[in-house]
XYZ file of C-alpha atoms in Angstrom:
781
model
C 0.103 -0.157 0.051
C 2.885 2.161 -0.866
C 1.823 6.006 -1.695
C -1.826 5.012 -1.350
C -3.758 8.470 -0.098
C -6.662 7.788 2.589
C -7.786 11.339 2.514
C -7.933 12.001 5.694
C -5.451 12.269 8.722
C -6.014 10.744 12.396
C -8.238 13.250 14.650
C -6.935 13.924 17.869
C -9.415 13.176 20.816
C -9.988 13.967 24.373
C -11.811 13.037 27.493
C -12.442 17.087 28.279
C -12.834 20.344 26.530
C -10.277 21.765 24.254
C -9.753 25.245 25.023
C -7.111 26.167 22.277
C -4.680 24.747 19.439
C -1.699 26.811 17.450
C 1.002 25.452 14.954
C 4.375 26.442 15.750
C 6.219 28.910 13.285
C 7.622 26.561 11.105
C 5.021 23.972 11.099
C 6.757 21.266 12.796
C 4.791 20.840 16.140
C 1.098 21.092 17.287
C -0.293 22.273 20.820
C -3.366 21.493 21.913
C -4.488 23.208 25.139
C -7.192 21.326 27.383
C -9.931 22.230 30.468
C -8.231 19.341 32.729
C -4.737 21.341 32.795
C -2.931 19.637 30.678
C -1.016 20.644 27.612
C -0.503 18.502 24.679
C 2.519 18.961 21.886
C 2.767 17.092 18.996
C 5.382 16.427 15.918
C 3.414 17.375 12.697
C 5.516 14.437 10.769
C 3.640 11.861 12.359
C 1.226 13.479 14.579
C 2.565 11.323 17.698
C 2.482 12.995 21.194
C 6.035 14.733 21.965
C 5.153 16.347 25.257
C 2.155 16.265 27.803
C 2.772 19.803 30.046
C 1.370 19.114 33.355
C 1.729 21.618 35.953
C -1.705 24.151 35.631
C -4.022 23.463 38.386
C -6.583 24.446 36.597
C -7.749 24.515 32.754
C -5.685 26.098 30.280
C -7.562 28.837 28.285
C -4.731 30.088 25.616
C -1.340 28.825 24.351
C 1.244 30.690 21.738
C 4.794 30.131 20.393
C 7.442 32.345 20.627
C 8.497 33.558 17.151
C 11.240 31.244 16.941
C 9.307 28.408 17.984
C 11.681 27.212 20.928
C 8.950 28.227 23.757
C 5.469 27.885 24.367
C 3.435 30.380 26.685
C 0.288 29.204 28.347
C -2.606 31.017 30.505
C -4.728 29.070 32.671
C -7.850 29.180 35.232
C -5.268 28.673 37.960
C -4.122 32.478 37.531
C -0.416 31.941 36.443
C 1.036 32.031 33.406
C 3.899 29.345 32.540
C 6.579 29.512 30.002
C 7.499 25.879 28.345
C 10.969 24.583 26.574
C 9.582 22.895 23.477
C 13.133 20.685 22.757
C 12.678 19.324 26.698
C 9.310 19.844 28.047
C 10.444 21.865 31.010
C 8.574 24.792 32.609
C 11.112 27.436 32.561
C 9.156 30.256 34.251
C 5.755 30.542 36.323
C 4.331 33.966 36.229
C 2.389 34.886 39.438
C 0.304 37.985 39.602
C -2.920 37.784 38.244
C -6.314 37.823 40.594
C -8.541 35.518 38.334
C -8.003 33.081 35.454
C -5.959 34.330 32.741
C -7.916 34.109 29.314
C -5.369 34.730 26.814
C -1.853 35.306 26.454
C 0.559 36.336 23.429
C 3.987 36.857 22.420
C 5.481 40.107 21.219
C 6.882 40.127 17.269
C 10.631 40.202 18.903
C 9.915 37.395 21.462
C 10.994 39.161 24.293
C 7.954 40.117 25.984
C 4.754 38.077 26.731
C 1.377 39.648 27.490
C -1.181 38.258 29.479
C -4.786 39.251 30.383
C -7.582 37.776 32.892
C -10.997 39.790 33.187
C -9.768 43.260 34.487
C -5.889 43.554 33.974
C -3.475 43.083 31.096
C 0.262 42.249 32.400
C 3.559 42.118 30.353
C 6.342 40.162 31.412
C 9.790 40.388 30.352
C 11.607 36.847 29.273
C 14.837 37.825 29.698
C 14.538 38.636 33.597
C 11.158 36.889 34.234
C 9.975 40.307 35.767
C 6.293 41.738 35.295
C 7.217 44.892 33.237
C 3.863 46.759 33.293
C 0.283 46.311 34.735
C -2.730 47.790 33.032
C -5.857 48.024 35.025
C -8.702 50.199 35.786
C -10.301 49.708 32.367
C -13.226 47.478 33.018
C -13.507 44.120 31.712
C -10.670 43.517 29.167
C -12.063 41.492 25.795
C -8.894 41.264 23.583
C -5.606 42.177 22.898
C -2.867 42.577 20.028
C 0.618 43.572 19.720
C 1.439 45.773 16.775
C 3.808 44.085 13.971
C 6.897 46.409 15.287
C 5.966 45.310 19.021
C 6.155 49.191 20.241
C 2.462 49.046 21.347
C 0.129 46.758 22.932
C -3.993 47.425 21.877
C -6.740 45.988 23.777
C -10.414 46.644 24.033
C -12.886 46.568 27.225
C -16.314 46.853 28.198
C -16.168 50.648 28.551
C -16.179 50.558 24.069
C -12.766 52.050 24.220
C -9.917 50.918 22.320
C -6.612 51.854 24.200
C -3.064 51.384 22.675
C -0.425 51.091 25.285
C 3.395 52.244 24.337
C 5.511 49.282 25.637
C 8.536 51.281 26.319
C 7.030 54.541 27.945
C 4.695 52.364 29.640
C 1.837 54.495 29.167
C -1.132 55.141 26.811
C -0.373 56.251 23.392
C -3.842 56.959 22.845
C -7.386 55.953 23.339
C -9.825 55.523 20.573
C -13.464 56.107 21.309
C -16.331 55.027 18.988
C -17.812 51.935 20.045
C -20.992 51.761 22.161
C -20.563 48.486 23.287
C -17.859 45.914 24.646
C -14.965 45.701 22.389
C -14.604 41.766 21.470
C -12.007 41.735 18.885
C -8.662 43.546 18.245
C -6.377 43.122 15.186
C -3.540 45.039 13.567
C -3.082 45.359 9.689
C -0.138 43.755 8.363
C 1.959 47.077 8.115
C 0.559 48.196 11.557
C -0.845 51.460 10.266
C -4.470 50.629 10.836
C -6.331 48.803 13.863
C -9.450 46.983 13.500
C -12.147 46.443 16.196
C -15.418 45.238 17.092
C -17.901 44.866 19.422
C -20.177 42.226 21.218
C -24.021 44.283 20.701
C -24.382 46.237 17.800
C -21.672 44.036 16.109
C -20.219 47.315 14.848
C -16.575 46.952 13.139
C -14.357 49.945 13.165
C -11.256 50.519 11.133
C -8.859 53.100 12.838
C -5.596 55.060 11.732
C -3.330 54.372 14.651
C -1.160 57.394 14.034
C -4.159 59.899 14.175
C -6.800 57.996 16.040
C -9.298 58.874 13.320
C -12.043 56.147 12.603
C -11.335 55.657 8.776
C -14.427 52.952 8.555
C -17.395 52.124 10.536
C -19.155 48.782 9.241
C -22.400 48.200 11.135
C -24.218 44.875 11.935
C -21.316 42.522 11.730
C -19.154 40.668 14.077
C -15.606 39.770 14.193
C -12.887 41.157 11.868
C -10.031 38.789 10.701
C -7.130 40.788 8.386
C -5.865 39.082 5.467
C -1.939 38.658 5.460
C -1.377 41.287 2.934
C -3.265 43.465 5.320
C -5.653 44.910 2.018
C -8.578 43.020 3.334
C -10.581 42.004 5.821
C -12.835 39.166 6.775
C -15.858 39.577 8.554
C -17.784 36.965 10.232
C -20.727 36.381 12.884
C -22.176 33.809 15.031
C -25.509 35.481 15.443
C -26.161 36.887 11.831
C -26.974 34.840 8.561
C -24.601 36.816 6.470
C -21.785 34.249 6.127
C -18.312 35.496 5.544
C -17.895 38.959 3.848
C -14.750 40.605 2.608
C -13.946 44.043 2.696
C -11.489 46.297 1.442
C -9.541 48.297 3.664
C -8.522 51.136 1.862
C -12.013 52.056 0.214
C -14.247 50.149 2.595
C -16.348 48.419 -0.295
C -17.889 45.109 0.400
C -15.864 42.704 -2.110
C -17.410 39.456 -2.009
C -19.784 37.553 0.192
C -18.291 34.124 0.560
C -21.378 32.248 1.925
C -25.284 32.486 2.065
C -25.423 29.751 4.380
C -28.375 30.035 6.662
C -26.430 30.060 10.188
C -23.615 32.000 11.530
C -19.953 31.453 10.982
C -18.088 30.634 14.270
C -14.214 31.116 13.232
C -12.387 32.257 9.811
C -8.768 32.181 9.008
C -7.026 33.307 6.004
C -4.034 31.050 4.317
C -0.895 32.157 4.957
C -0.834 33.159 0.991
C -4.272 34.801 1.800
C -5.774 33.029 -1.437
C -7.986 31.149 0.652
C -10.040 31.386 3.548
C -11.302 28.730 5.875
C -14.500 29.167 8.149
C -17.059 27.025 10.202
C -20.831 27.550 10.628
C -23.441 25.800 12.414
C -23.850 22.778 10.233
C -20.451 22.048 11.748
C -18.775 22.002 8.529
C -15.533 23.233 7.808
C -15.798 25.066 4.348
C -12.360 26.400 2.192
C -13.234 29.453 0.105
C -11.214 30.877 -3.157
C -11.373 34.440 -1.944
C -10.810 35.745 -5.525
C -13.947 33.726 -7.032
C -15.964 33.341 -3.884
C -16.031 29.542 -4.757
C -16.393 26.952 -2.155
C -13.774 24.651 -3.176
C -14.006 22.114 -0.187
C -16.439 21.095 2.530
C -15.305 18.948 5.098
C -17.690 17.075 7.594
C -16.813 15.033 10.332
C -17.589 17.012 13.602
C -20.392 15.896 15.845
C -20.466 19.594 17.868
C -20.212 23.094 17.159
C -16.795 23.926 15.795
C -14.922 26.818 17.629
C -11.918 27.589 15.892
C -9.974 26.658 12.576
C -6.486 27.531 11.435
C -4.125 26.873 8.875
C -0.675 25.692 9.171
C 2.309 27.940 8.300
C 2.667 26.508 5.048
C -0.886 26.263 4.299
C -1.034 22.643 3.303
C -3.044 21.617 6.472
C -5.969 23.041 8.374
C -6.761 22.014 11.983
C -10.341 22.527 13.409
C -11.107 22.210 17.084
C -14.473 21.256 18.340
C -16.715 21.060 21.196
C -16.652 17.424 20.516
C -13.617 17.574 22.401
C -11.613 16.476 19.063
C -9.135 18.225 16.882
C -9.701 17.440 13.236
C -6.689 17.598 10.725
C -7.397 18.362 7.009
C -5.022 17.818 4.386
C -5.399 20.814 1.539
C -3.000 19.850 -0.950
C -1.695 16.631 -2.777
C 1.331 16.367 -4.755
C 2.697 19.561 -5.583
C 0.326 22.143 -4.421
C -2.797 21.017 -6.135
C -5.792 21.782 -4.023
C -7.619 18.914 -2.953
C -11.305 18.701 -3.687
C -12.425 16.090 -1.410
C -15.498 13.879 -2.499
C -17.586 14.441 0.613
C -21.155 13.709 0.389
C -24.199 15.384 1.218
C -24.981 15.872 4.601
C -28.648 15.236 4.149
C -30.515 13.093 1.701
C -29.932 13.282 -2.324
C -33.033 14.564 -3.584
C -31.862 14.812 -7.575
C -29.287 13.654 -9.894
C -28.324 14.649 -13.350
C -25.397 13.835 -15.790
C -23.630 16.084 -18.404
C -22.261 13.885 -21.007
C -20.428 17.030 -22.574
C -18.544 17.846 -19.232
C -18.356 14.011 -18.191
C -20.143 15.748 -14.837
C -22.662 14.600 -12.261
C -24.833 16.906 -10.557
C -26.508 16.226 -7.242
C -29.104 18.239 -4.997
C -29.709 17.430 -1.396
C -31.852 18.399 1.580
C -28.868 20.151 2.738
C -29.561 23.090 0.731
C -26.523 22.357 -1.608
C -25.757 21.353 -5.066
C -22.353 19.442 -5.529
C -20.687 18.803 -9.073
C -18.368 15.652 -9.672
C -16.022 14.321 -11.970
C -18.071 11.532 -13.338
C -14.722 9.342 -14.146
C -12.983 9.816 -10.770
C -15.366 11.289 -8.116
C -13.489 14.335 -7.482
C -15.779 16.924 -5.878
C -15.481 20.246 -8.663
C -17.397 22.601 -6.638
C -20.517 22.942 -4.517
C -23.033 25.581 -5.433
C -24.724 27.537 -2.309
C -27.453 30.115 -2.390
C -30.571 28.208 -1.346
C -32.064 28.296 1.635
C -34.133 25.054 1.913
C -34.313 21.646 0.117
C -33.247 21.516 -3.391
C -35.965 19.370 -4.837
C -34.723 18.967 -8.266
C -31.929 20.133 -10.824
C -31.585 20.072 -14.555
C -28.731 20.537 -16.973
C -30.033 22.832 -20.213
C -29.712 20.884 -23.551
C -26.359 22.761 -24.278
C -25.339 21.493 -21.018
C -23.723 25.164 -20.016
C -26.826 26.136 -17.550
C -28.158 24.426 -14.326
C -31.305 25.232 -12.931
C -32.283 24.391 -9.576
C -35.631 24.829 -7.675
C -36.279 24.767 -3.707
C -38.302 24.610 -0.737
C -37.170 28.154 -0.228
C -39.822 29.054 -3.223
C -37.107 30.361 -5.623
C -35.308 28.847 -8.817
C -31.887 29.440 -9.552
C -30.133 29.438 -12.796
C -26.033 28.764 -12.560
C -23.157 29.049 -14.997
C -21.930 25.309 -14.846
C -18.582 26.599 -15.828
C -17.744 29.297 -12.999
C -20.688 28.294 -10.681
C -22.081 31.649 -10.796
C -25.400 31.801 -10.070
C -26.876 33.905 -13.067
C -30.382 34.689 -11.841
C -32.937 33.742 -8.799
C -36.230 33.347 -10.134
C -38.487 34.439 -7.342
C -42.775 34.706 -7.683
C -43.871 31.170 -6.286
C -45.609 31.641 -2.666
C -44.698 28.269 -1.852
C -42.028 25.388 -2.266
C -40.922 24.677 -5.734
C -40.987 21.055 -6.202
C -39.932 20.297 -9.927
C -38.421 22.056 -13.172
C -37.929 21.388 -16.483
C -35.920 23.138 -19.566
C -37.536 23.471 -23.005
C -36.197 22.029 -26.044
C -33.867 25.142 -27.100
C -32.826 25.826 -23.528
C -34.322 29.247 -23.530
C -36.994 28.508 -21.020
C -38.075 26.805 -18.046
C -41.195 25.608 -16.496
C -41.653 25.128 -12.651
C -44.278 23.590 -10.590
C -45.043 24.533 -6.953
C -47.105 23.894 -3.859
C -48.886 27.092 -4.524
C -51.027 25.430 -6.965
C -49.475 27.317 -10.237
C -46.997 26.176 -13.227
C -44.722 29.459 -13.997
C -43.018 29.452 -17.462
C -39.680 31.760 -17.281
C -37.197 33.020 -19.538
C -33.619 31.772 -18.743
C -31.641 34.639 -20.395
C -33.388 37.479 -18.301
C -34.866 35.687 -15.840
C -38.260 37.212 -16.194
C -41.487 35.223 -15.469
C -43.351 34.616 -19.068
C -46.130 32.784 -18.263
C -48.339 31.650 -14.881
C -50.346 28.903 -15.632
C -53.483 28.731 -12.994
C -55.990 26.026 -13.150
C -54.564 23.117 -10.779
C -57.049 22.587 -7.654
C -54.169 21.709 -5.413
C -50.455 21.216 -5.115
C -48.654 20.721 -8.332
C -46.077 17.803 -8.376
C -44.486 17.567 -11.314
C -43.829 19.421 -14.669
C -42.199 18.150 -18.216
C -42.190 19.674 -21.737
C -43.112 17.496 -24.394
C -40.450 15.975 -27.010
C -41.312 18.744 -29.502
C -41.437 21.247 -26.707
C -44.670 23.102 -27.666
C -46.380 21.720 -24.695
C -45.962 21.387 -21.181
C -47.426 18.538 -18.689
C -48.145 19.046 -15.138
C -49.795 16.935 -12.114
C -51.311 17.687 -8.975
C -52.512 16.665 -5.719
C -56.129 16.135 -6.822
C -55.134 13.662 -9.563
C -55.669 15.843 -12.433
C -52.950 16.013 -15.627
C -52.937 19.294 -17.498
C -51.532 19.869 -21.131
C -50.660 23.596 -21.298
C -49.943 25.412 -25.155
C -46.655 27.187 -23.918
C -47.064 29.906 -26.787
C -51.018 30.434 -25.828
C -51.500 28.973 -22.079
C -54.479 27.264 -23.307
C -55.106 23.935 -21.331
C -56.626 20.420 -21.904
C -57.361 18.499 -18.761
C -57.187 14.988 -18.645
C -59.605 13.335 -16.063
C -59.673 9.687 -14.589
C -57.173 9.437 -11.552
C -58.846 9.617 -8.388
C -56.019 10.169 -6.055
C -52.585 12.498 -6.404
C -50.882 12.135 -9.616
C -47.324 11.831 -9.044
C -45.702 11.630 -12.574
C -45.862 11.762 -16.495
C -43.876 10.704 -19.245
C -44.395 11.410 -22.741
C -43.555 8.599 -25.222
C -40.221 9.526 -27.473
C -42.685 10.946 -30.293
C -44.709 12.800 -28.201
C -47.846 11.330 -29.666
C -48.844 9.823 -25.942
C -48.257 10.498 -22.295
C -48.388 8.159 -19.435
C -49.653 9.121 -15.888
C -49.197 7.467 -12.356
C -51.090 7.781 -9.413
C -51.593 6.947 -5.820
C -54.920 5.411 -6.831
C -52.687 2.654 -7.831
C -53.096 2.368 -11.481
C -51.127 3.847 -14.627
C -52.938 5.776 -17.534
C -51.864 6.050 -21.187
C -53.414 9.001 -22.844
C -53.669 10.556 -26.515
C -52.042 13.663 -26.530
C -54.179 14.945 -29.687
C -57.215 13.814 -28.258
C -57.096 13.713 -24.557
C -58.745 10.310 -24.450
C -57.524 7.520 -22.062
C -56.105 4.763 -24.106
C -55.008 2.247 -21.569
C -55.860 1.728 -18.244
C -52.897 -0.665 -16.204
C -54.031 -2.147 -13.187
C -52.045 -4.667 -10.915
C -50.114 -2.513 -8.176
C -51.106 -3.357 -4.854
C -50.190 0.228 -3.658
C -49.972 3.763 -4.871
C -47.684 4.117 -8.346
C -45.137 6.668 -7.675
C -42.443 6.264 -10.878
C -43.242 5.636 -14.855
C -40.999 5.546 -17.475
C -41.037 4.785 -21.359
C -38.544 2.372 -22.897
C -36.031 4.291 -25.277
C -37.969 2.130 -28.214
C -41.753 3.237 -26.979
C -42.959 -0.256 -26.955
C -42.893 -0.722 -23.069
C -43.680 1.238 -19.985
C -42.176 0.522 -16.677
C -44.280 1.524 -13.411
C -42.733 1.279 -9.642
C -44.645 1.364 -6.654
C -43.190 2.897 -3.380
C -45.348 0.548 -1.028
C -45.818 -2.993 -2.836
C -42.139 -2.849 -3.675
C -42.759 -4.017 -7.333
C -41.688 -2.742 -10.972
C -44.018 -3.545 -13.657
C -43.134 -3.914 -17.511
C -46.340 -2.885 -19.692
C -46.710 -3.347 -23.487
C -47.830 -0.051 -24.662
C -49.853 -1.385 -27.627
C -51.892 -3.968 -26.072
C -51.842 -3.048 -22.201
C -50.574 -6.452 -21.479
C -48.328 -6.644 -18.119
C -45.108 -8.756 -19.371
C -43.688 -8.803 -16.114
C -43.667 -8.400 -12.442
C -40.025 -7.681 -10.955
C -40.228 -8.690 -7.472
C -37.274 -8.861 -5.267
C -36.843 -5.597 -3.499
C -37.501 -5.337 0.228
C -37.494 -1.623 0.493
C -39.625 1.030 -0.867
C -38.569 1.616 -4.467
C -37.694 5.409 -5.357
C -36.441 5.083 -9.001
C -36.360 3.246 -11.911
C -34.744 3.864 -15.181
C -34.023 2.110 -18.505
C -30.361 2.073 -19.642
C -29.925 4.153 -22.868
C -30.208 0.844 -25.266
C -33.181 -0.287 -23.402
C -32.280 -3.630 -23.056
C -31.688 -3.133 -18.880
C -33.654 -1.638 -16.433
C -32.434 -0.564 -13.045
C -34.405 -0.095 -9.749
C -33.124 1.587 -6.766
C -34.229 2.590 -3.298
C -32.711 5.871 -0.856
C -31.784 3.216 1.664
C -28.926 1.698 -0.753
C -30.922 -1.417 -2.066
C -30.754 -1.904 -5.934
C -31.616 -4.411 -8.571
C -30.516 -4.721 -12.284
C -32.994 -6.436 -14.597
C -33.042 -7.726 -18.100
C -35.785 -5.245 -19.514
C -36.988 -8.492 -21.953
C -37.079 -11.460 -19.848
C -37.583 -9.862 -16.325
C -34.433 -11.656 -15.005
C -32.840 -9.960 -11.959
C -29.006 -9.895 -13.147
C -27.673 -7.960 -10.146
C -28.494 -7.006 -6.356
C -27.125 -4.609 -3.857
C -28.907 -5.444 -0.432
C -29.869 -2.758 2.009
C -26.551 -1.171 3.538
C -28.320 0.269 6.622
C -28.675 3.798 5.390
C -31.278 6.160 7.147
C -34.057 6.347 4.437
C -35.349 10.086 4.006
C -38.967 8.688 4.188
C -39.905 11.133 1.117
C -41.757 9.287 -1.759
C -41.629 12.361 -3.432
C -38.146 12.390 -4.680
C -37.987 13.301 -8.092
C -34.744 11.423 -9.484
C -32.138 8.824 -7.200
C -30.972 7.277 -10.441
C -29.848 8.021 -13.848
C -28.077 6.456 -16.579
C -25.108 8.102 -18.104
C -23.691 7.508 -21.350
C -25.447 5.179 -24.592
C -21.725 3.476 -25.581
C -20.819 2.594 -21.838
C -23.379 1.442 -19.848
C -23.284 2.503 -16.067
C -25.466 4.596 -13.764
C -25.587 7.062 -10.994
C -27.373 6.749 -7.630
C -28.078 8.887 -4.654
C -29.272 7.740 -1.016
C -31.078 8.981 1.756
C -27.357 9.289 3.860
C -26.526 11.888 1.354
C -24.088 9.708 -0.703
C -23.607 9.890 -4.324
C -22.292 6.505 -6.420
C -21.166 5.619 -9.796
C -21.754 2.112 -11.107
C -20.508 0.264 -14.371
C -22.465 -2.381 -15.711
C -20.126 -5.213 -17.016
C -21.286 -7.871 -19.088
C -19.869 -11.471 -18.431
C -21.012 -13.872 -21.191
C -24.378 -13.687 -21.217
C -25.193 -12.322 -17.885
C -24.376 -8.682 -16.443
C -22.314 -7.473 -13.357
C -22.227 -4.178 -11.491
C -19.096 -2.532 -10.206
C -18.978 0.589 -8.351
C -16.874 2.987 -9.598
C -16.700 5.876 -6.959
C -18.914 6.961 -3.869
C -18.776 10.053 -2.367
C -17.302 10.018 0.781
C -19.157 10.079 4.110
C -16.459 12.498 5.828
C -14.654 9.502 7.934
C -12.508 6.628 6.216
C -14.585 3.560 6.705
C -12.362 0.762 7.480
C -13.929 -0.916 10.955
C -12.969 -4.793 10.851
C -10.773 -4.420 7.926
C -7.558 -6.740 8.246
C -4.577 -4.788 7.684
C -2.039 -7.656 9.040
C 1.114 -7.464 7.387
C 0.301 -5.117 4.944
C 3.221 -2.862 3.687
C 4.223 -0.020 2.590
C 1.923 2.126 5.211
C 3.563 5.555 6.623
C 2.964 5.611 10.231
C 0.477 8.469 10.028
C -1.677 6.331 7.904
C -1.180 3.202 10.308
C -2.211 5.244 13.041
C -5.399 6.533 11.181
C -6.246 2.819 10.019
C -6.242 1.723 13.954
C -8.088 4.736 14.690
C -10.851 4.050 12.471
C -10.980 0.373 13.895
C -9.009 -1.985 11.527
C -7.697 -5.086 12.933
C -4.079 -6.526 12.894
C -0.742 -5.058 12.582
C 0.967 -3.359 9.390
C 4.318 -4.907 8.442
C 7.673 -3.029 9.476
C 10.397 -3.310 7.304
C 13.612 -3.585 8.559
C 14.685 -0.122 7.521
C 11.456 1.181 9.524
C 12.510 -0.783 12.419
C 15.828 0.515 12.314
C 14.433 3.979 12.502
C 12.336 2.933 15.329
C 15.121 1.344 17.634
C 17.114 5.028 16.674
C 13.869 7.002 17.679
C 13.382 4.998 20.916
C 17.176 5.586 21.819
C 16.997 9.371 21.427
C 13.808 9.098 23.420
C 15.646 7.029 26.149
C 18.740 9.543 26.181
C 16.252 12.555 26.564
C 14.473 11.028 29.625
C 17.966 10.262 31.135
C 18.927 14.057 30.868
C 15.427 15.260 32.198
C 15.690 16.498 35.716
C 14.015 13.618 37.382
C 13.161 9.918 36.378
C 9.579 10.133 37.616
C 8.796 13.097 36.086
C 10.570 12.471 32.689
C 8.683 8.805 32.493
C 5.477 11.325 32.815
C 6.839 13.425 29.858
C 6.307 16.406 32.601
C 9.751 17.409 33.980
C 7.850 20.118 36.308
C 4.712 18.816 37.896
C 4.651 19.925 41.155
C 2.653 23.163 42.378
C 5.979 24.260 44.453
C 7.535 27.244 42.667
C 10.887 25.968 44.098
C 10.743 22.837 41.794
C 9.526 24.827 38.664
C 12.279 26.854 37.887
C 11.905 30.339 37.850
C 8.829 31.783 39.618
C 8.269 35.416 39.575
C 5.743 37.365 41.319
C 4.314 41.099 40.964
């Protein structure tokens, strides 16, 4: 398994809350602070624990590396600040003086001063002498602090609404910035240090100040916390309280540059990549999202946390992302594969898949879901290309235009959206419906779309302008389905009362096909457009003459409501599926005879589709159960049993199965667990088999109970990952690897012997007593 890439890294799991985490400046180590008072230091080469630093008597709130990465500073609820040696794990200093828990700590850019704050005071500590340089108090409750890039000043905000700038050398306030009307929560300097950005808790006003003059250059209302880009020309604003996503603002002009997310729910943490070209954010759905700053495109969505995420950060090189969550884990995400190519993980939807479509020109699969997103995939490899966001409700249906350069979507949020497939840009938002829009269809020329809504109307829209051309009124209840005739001059729609309506696209004239006594789920035109088939909850299928409106055949046989109907490519056969009786029936369109009843499904059937040549028919359940049948004989060629996925319970799902190309038989499926799969149909003699080409990931490698005994070529990191995910057995250790391990053990033994005490060394914490005399230097003030 040499060079195998599993697409993820081990996560770090603890028995208590993660308070803070940080990379060293060179990215070689990573430190995690915990609420139990311990600090874990890891080597990022293999994510093995280097030290567990214990000495704090209560939870550690904040940790930071010195600029050269040699030391770590920590602040704790036990009111102390500690300095640790990264190489040895020794506690070098204990700074005592705070009278309440230390909330945050930070190094000056030169590394010679540490600032620490509790609720009411800020203290500056000299790292050469161990003395407390300054004690700043009397400013109220202090919210955040930051050193200037030159380290000559320290800015902090407090609950009196003021931002104070402290001169480190003179030990006096250089200026006090007044303008906020509530407690100041966040402070950040621009990269050059000429500007200072602050935000407040209530009112969420963000202000940009000129440090030299103290003038307020910009005031941006109703937003949360600011993060300054590495170049200092841009600020990203986010809020956990407002449904505004992440918004980028130009620092010079104050203009809004771009909105990165329309996701409903606040963002809790945001970070720029070191290069400033990407942003990572976390939102209420627990997802970690990676955004392109230039285009605003969501490049990667990472799921795995089971509780809210409190912090995200990039590694110093920008190739990894770390996220800390209230689920007591830190998850590590790889952003790059090979030489800097952005990885687009095939992460699946977080809610059931509602619709699937295939673009032959682009070799692309599009999927929509109840999670309000549309995802585009490479049909060959399964690589996730992009996620289209904007809808605020279930995306019921998606459809490529005939030219395959546009994609239209409809949603529970009462809108349709027209997307440019190449760029992922939303070209138009079509508003007008007053209830959920559940189906959409493209005209033959691709210049018009028809939409069906629960508001009992069908609307026709101009794709190029986004204008509504016609509102077709006549249905007596919820409209379920809409489709164009093959010639494009007619639209058929169905409703909850059982009526099928045929509309003239030009005039809006309507012909009503009556006969069904219950909800009509779907209609399908024959290939020449002379006939239409309809299925209903009244357990019947009806064939209608389009010209006369007369019912030519009534198919009876299903023992429960019929939810799906499709014509064979040649038009001589119709297939129907019942969600309730779990059968597929094949009917002769000429004689009306039921040729075959396909029995075998144990779960409710959600989708059926003929292969492009019409010789095969596939049936699928959103629980993951599937069957492949011979359309001529009714024989079952292949089965996939129920895989334990949670069904959506939604019998109105539009398309959970579509065939791809006519020259190579393969089909796409979606399920209630949010997964998308592509299957290849392989002919073996006179029979057929099915192999899965790819499946969208579920956010975590699934290898539980898989045997990896004596597997060769795995890195130490991957061995740890497989063991963490439940794999069984021990991978093989090559002689060269064994030699490396022996050398590593020798160096560890030497390190332990050189530590100050054997017992302490075995605990990986040279300083464990709370007595200052045993902990190096303890300074009080």
